[in-house]
Amino acid sequence: VELGYPAGVGQLLDLRLAKGFSQEQLARLLAVSVRQVRRWDAGTPPSKANLRRLAKLYGVSVDELIS
């Protein structure tokens, strides 16, 4: 299920870069395709499950990711 949260999605790229992950590294860590990470970087919101996984990986709450 894709969420309609355009706000906050831009920070996914910022968080990924701040943590020093390449798209390929993040894709491996989350067991998703590089294509999916590219979509997130471009503004496509992650699924609820991936939002939770990203929040845990980055040490932030899901609310912080979507606000």
Coordinates of C-alpha atoms in Angstrom, one line a residue, residues 7 19 27 29 34 50 54 62:
A7 CA 5.8 16.1 2.3
K19 CA 23.9 8.2 6.7
A27 CA 18.5 -1.5 -1.4
L29 CA 19.9 -3.4 3.6
V34 CA 17.7 -0.2 -6.5
N50 CA 9.2 0.2 4.1
L54 CA 13.5 3.2 7.0
V62 CA 7.7 7.2 11.0

